[in-house]
GROMACS .gro file of C-alpha atoms in nm:
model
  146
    1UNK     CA    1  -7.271  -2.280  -3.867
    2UNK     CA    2  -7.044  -2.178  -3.620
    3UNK     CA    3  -6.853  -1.823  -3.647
    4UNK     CA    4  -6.491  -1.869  -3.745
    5UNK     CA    5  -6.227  -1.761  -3.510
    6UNK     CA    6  -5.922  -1.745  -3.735
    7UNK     CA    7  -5.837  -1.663  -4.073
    8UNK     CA    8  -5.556  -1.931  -4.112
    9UNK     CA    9  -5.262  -2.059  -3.924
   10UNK     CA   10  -4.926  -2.090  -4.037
   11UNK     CA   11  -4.685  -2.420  -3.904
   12UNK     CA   12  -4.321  -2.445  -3.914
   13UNK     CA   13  -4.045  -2.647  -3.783
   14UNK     CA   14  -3.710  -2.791  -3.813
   15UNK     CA   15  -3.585  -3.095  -3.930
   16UNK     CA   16  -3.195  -3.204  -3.822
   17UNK     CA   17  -3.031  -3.422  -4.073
   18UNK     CA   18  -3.051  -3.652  -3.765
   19UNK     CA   19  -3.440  -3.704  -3.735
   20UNK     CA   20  -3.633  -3.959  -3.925
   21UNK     CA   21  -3.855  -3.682  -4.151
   22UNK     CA   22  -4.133  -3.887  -4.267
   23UNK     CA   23  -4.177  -4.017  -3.879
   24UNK     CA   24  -4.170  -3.615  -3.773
   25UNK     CA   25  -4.423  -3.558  -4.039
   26UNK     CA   26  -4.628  -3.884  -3.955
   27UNK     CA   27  -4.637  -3.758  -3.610
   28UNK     CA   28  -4.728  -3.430  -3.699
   29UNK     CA   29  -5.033  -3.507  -3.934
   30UNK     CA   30  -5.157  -3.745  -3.664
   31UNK     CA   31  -5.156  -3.535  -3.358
   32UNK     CA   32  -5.252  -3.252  -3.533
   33UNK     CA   33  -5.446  -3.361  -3.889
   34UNK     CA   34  -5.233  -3.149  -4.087
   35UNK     CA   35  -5.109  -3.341  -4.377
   36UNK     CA   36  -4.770  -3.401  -4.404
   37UNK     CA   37  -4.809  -3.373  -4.791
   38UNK     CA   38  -4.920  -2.953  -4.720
   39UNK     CA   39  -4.582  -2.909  -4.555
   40UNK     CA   40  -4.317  -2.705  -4.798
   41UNK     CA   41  -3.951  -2.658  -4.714
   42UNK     CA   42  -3.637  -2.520  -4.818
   43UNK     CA   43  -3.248  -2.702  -4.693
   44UNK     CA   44  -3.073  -2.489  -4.454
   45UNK     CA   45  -2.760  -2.448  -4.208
   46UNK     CA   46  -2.795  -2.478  -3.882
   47UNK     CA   47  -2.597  -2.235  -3.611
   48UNK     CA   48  -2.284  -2.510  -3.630
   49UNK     CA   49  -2.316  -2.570  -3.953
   50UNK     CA   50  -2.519  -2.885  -3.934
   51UNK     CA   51  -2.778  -2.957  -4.217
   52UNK     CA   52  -3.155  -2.889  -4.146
   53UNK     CA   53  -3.444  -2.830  -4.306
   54UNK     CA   54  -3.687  -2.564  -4.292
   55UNK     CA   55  -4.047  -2.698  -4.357
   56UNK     CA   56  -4.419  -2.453  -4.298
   57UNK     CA   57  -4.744  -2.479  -4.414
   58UNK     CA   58  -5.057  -2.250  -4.425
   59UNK     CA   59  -5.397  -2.396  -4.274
   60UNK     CA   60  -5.685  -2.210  -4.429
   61UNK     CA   61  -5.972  -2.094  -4.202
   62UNK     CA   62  -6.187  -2.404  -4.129
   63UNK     CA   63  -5.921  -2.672  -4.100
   64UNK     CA   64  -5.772  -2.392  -3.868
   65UNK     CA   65  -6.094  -2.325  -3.621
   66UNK     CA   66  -6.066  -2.714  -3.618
   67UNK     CA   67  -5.696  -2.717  -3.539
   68UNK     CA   68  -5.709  -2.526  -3.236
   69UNK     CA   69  -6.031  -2.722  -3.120
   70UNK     CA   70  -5.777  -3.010  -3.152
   71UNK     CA   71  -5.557  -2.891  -2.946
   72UNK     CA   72  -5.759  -2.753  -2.681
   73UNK     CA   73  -5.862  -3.084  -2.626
   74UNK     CA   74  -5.536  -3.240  -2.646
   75UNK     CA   75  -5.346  -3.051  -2.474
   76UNK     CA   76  -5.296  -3.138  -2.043
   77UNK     CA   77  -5.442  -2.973  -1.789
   78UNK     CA   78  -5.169  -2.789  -1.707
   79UNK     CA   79  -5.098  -2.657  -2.035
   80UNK     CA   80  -5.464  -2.555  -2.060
   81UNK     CA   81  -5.466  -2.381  -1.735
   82UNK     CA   82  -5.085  -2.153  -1.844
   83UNK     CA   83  -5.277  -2.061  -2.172
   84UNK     CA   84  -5.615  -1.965  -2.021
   85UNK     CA   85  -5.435  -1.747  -1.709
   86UNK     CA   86  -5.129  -1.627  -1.944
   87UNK     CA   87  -5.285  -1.542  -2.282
   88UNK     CA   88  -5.140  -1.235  -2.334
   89UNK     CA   89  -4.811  -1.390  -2.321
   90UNK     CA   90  -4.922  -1.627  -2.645
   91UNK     CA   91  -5.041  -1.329  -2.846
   92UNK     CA   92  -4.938  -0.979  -2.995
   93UNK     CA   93  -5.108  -0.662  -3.039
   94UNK     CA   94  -5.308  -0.810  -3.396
   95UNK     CA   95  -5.437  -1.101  -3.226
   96UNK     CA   96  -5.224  -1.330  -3.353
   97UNK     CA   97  -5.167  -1.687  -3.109
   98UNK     CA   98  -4.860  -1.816  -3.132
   99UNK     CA   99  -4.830  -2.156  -2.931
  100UNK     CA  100  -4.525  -2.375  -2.952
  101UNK     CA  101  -4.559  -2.788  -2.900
  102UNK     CA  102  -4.318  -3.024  -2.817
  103UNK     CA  103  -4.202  -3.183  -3.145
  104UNK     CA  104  -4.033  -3.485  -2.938
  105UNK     CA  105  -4.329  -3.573  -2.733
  106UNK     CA  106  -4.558  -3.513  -3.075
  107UNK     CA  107  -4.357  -3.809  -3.186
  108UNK     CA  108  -4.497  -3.949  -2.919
  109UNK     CA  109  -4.802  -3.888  -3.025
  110UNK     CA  110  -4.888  -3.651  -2.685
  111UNK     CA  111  -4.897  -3.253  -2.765
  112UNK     CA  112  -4.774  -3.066  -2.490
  113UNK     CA  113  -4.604  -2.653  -2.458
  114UNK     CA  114  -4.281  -2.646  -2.497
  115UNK     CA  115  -3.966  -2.387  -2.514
  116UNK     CA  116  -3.744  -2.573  -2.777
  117UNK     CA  117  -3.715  -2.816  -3.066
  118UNK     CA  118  -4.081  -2.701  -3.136
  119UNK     CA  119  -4.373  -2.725  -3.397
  120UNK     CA  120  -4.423  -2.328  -3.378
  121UNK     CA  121  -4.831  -2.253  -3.471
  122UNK     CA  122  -4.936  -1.881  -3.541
  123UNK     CA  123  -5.285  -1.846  -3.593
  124UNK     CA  124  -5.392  -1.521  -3.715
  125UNK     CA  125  -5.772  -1.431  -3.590
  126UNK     CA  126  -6.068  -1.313  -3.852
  127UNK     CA  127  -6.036  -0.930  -3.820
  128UNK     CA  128  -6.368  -0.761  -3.704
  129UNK     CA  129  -6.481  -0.467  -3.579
  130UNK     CA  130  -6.420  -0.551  -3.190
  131UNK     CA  131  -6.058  -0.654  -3.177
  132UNK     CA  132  -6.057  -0.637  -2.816
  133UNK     CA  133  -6.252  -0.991  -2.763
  134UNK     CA  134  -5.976  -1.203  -2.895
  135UNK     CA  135  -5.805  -1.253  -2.612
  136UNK     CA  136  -6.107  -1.303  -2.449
  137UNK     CA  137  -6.208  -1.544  -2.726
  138UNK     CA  138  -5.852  -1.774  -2.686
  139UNK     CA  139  -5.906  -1.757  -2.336
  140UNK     CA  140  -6.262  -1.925  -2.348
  141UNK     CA  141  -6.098  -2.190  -2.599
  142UNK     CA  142  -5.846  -2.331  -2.344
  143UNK     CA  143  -6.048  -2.291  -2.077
  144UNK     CA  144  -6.358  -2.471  -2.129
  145UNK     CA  145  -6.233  -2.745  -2.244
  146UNK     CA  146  -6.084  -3.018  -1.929
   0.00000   0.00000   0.00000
């Protein structure tokens, strides 16, 4: 059985009262197998006073080890090459990865790195004694896989 990497990982993103929700969610669940029916949420305001809404879920251990497999593989060559040479730049000083996807071209049903209107993914590593290999560990993900 293979060692586990990650203790969970936590999604979020927004929803404008302008996007089809169940379509966001469809897209979501199929690019990433995260069931749509996992994902909790709260209504919010957004900076101009627009309606949103606030949706995360939790991935427990296993479904997350298989998560970032998934997108490891999904993810462009491009995108795999910024996260294998920039690593440090996805993570903080616990390990955590914190990657950010394209929610528009997820609807699209391609997963790609993006800045904004993002499907924001923390995953938070199984703590052991030798911290220092994480990074090491995330880089080795993206890498090997082309």
């Amino acid at each position: 059985m293979p060692e586990e990497k990650f203790s969970s990982a936590e999604l979020q993103l927004v929803l404008h009262a302008t996007e089809d929700h169940g379509k966001v969610l469809a897209a979501v669940e199929e690019a990433l197998a995260v069931p749509a029916a996992s994902f909790q949420g709260e209504p919010s305001e957004g900076h101009y006073g627009n309606s949103i809404l606030l949706l995360g879920a939790t991935v427990p251990s296993k479904e997350a080890g298989a998560l970032a497999e998934r997108l490891a593989g999904a993810l462009n060559s491009p995108d795999r090459q910024e996260l294998s040479e920039h690593i440090e730049e996805y993570s903080d000083e616990k390990g955590n990865l914190y990657l950010r996807l394209d929610k528009q071209r997820l609807c699209q049903g391609k997963v790609s790195l993006a800045g904004t209107d993002t499907v924001r993914i923390k995953f938070k590593p199984v703590r052991r004694y030798r911290p220092s290999g994480t990074l090491e560990t995330y880089r080795g993900l993206f890498s090997s896989n082309g």
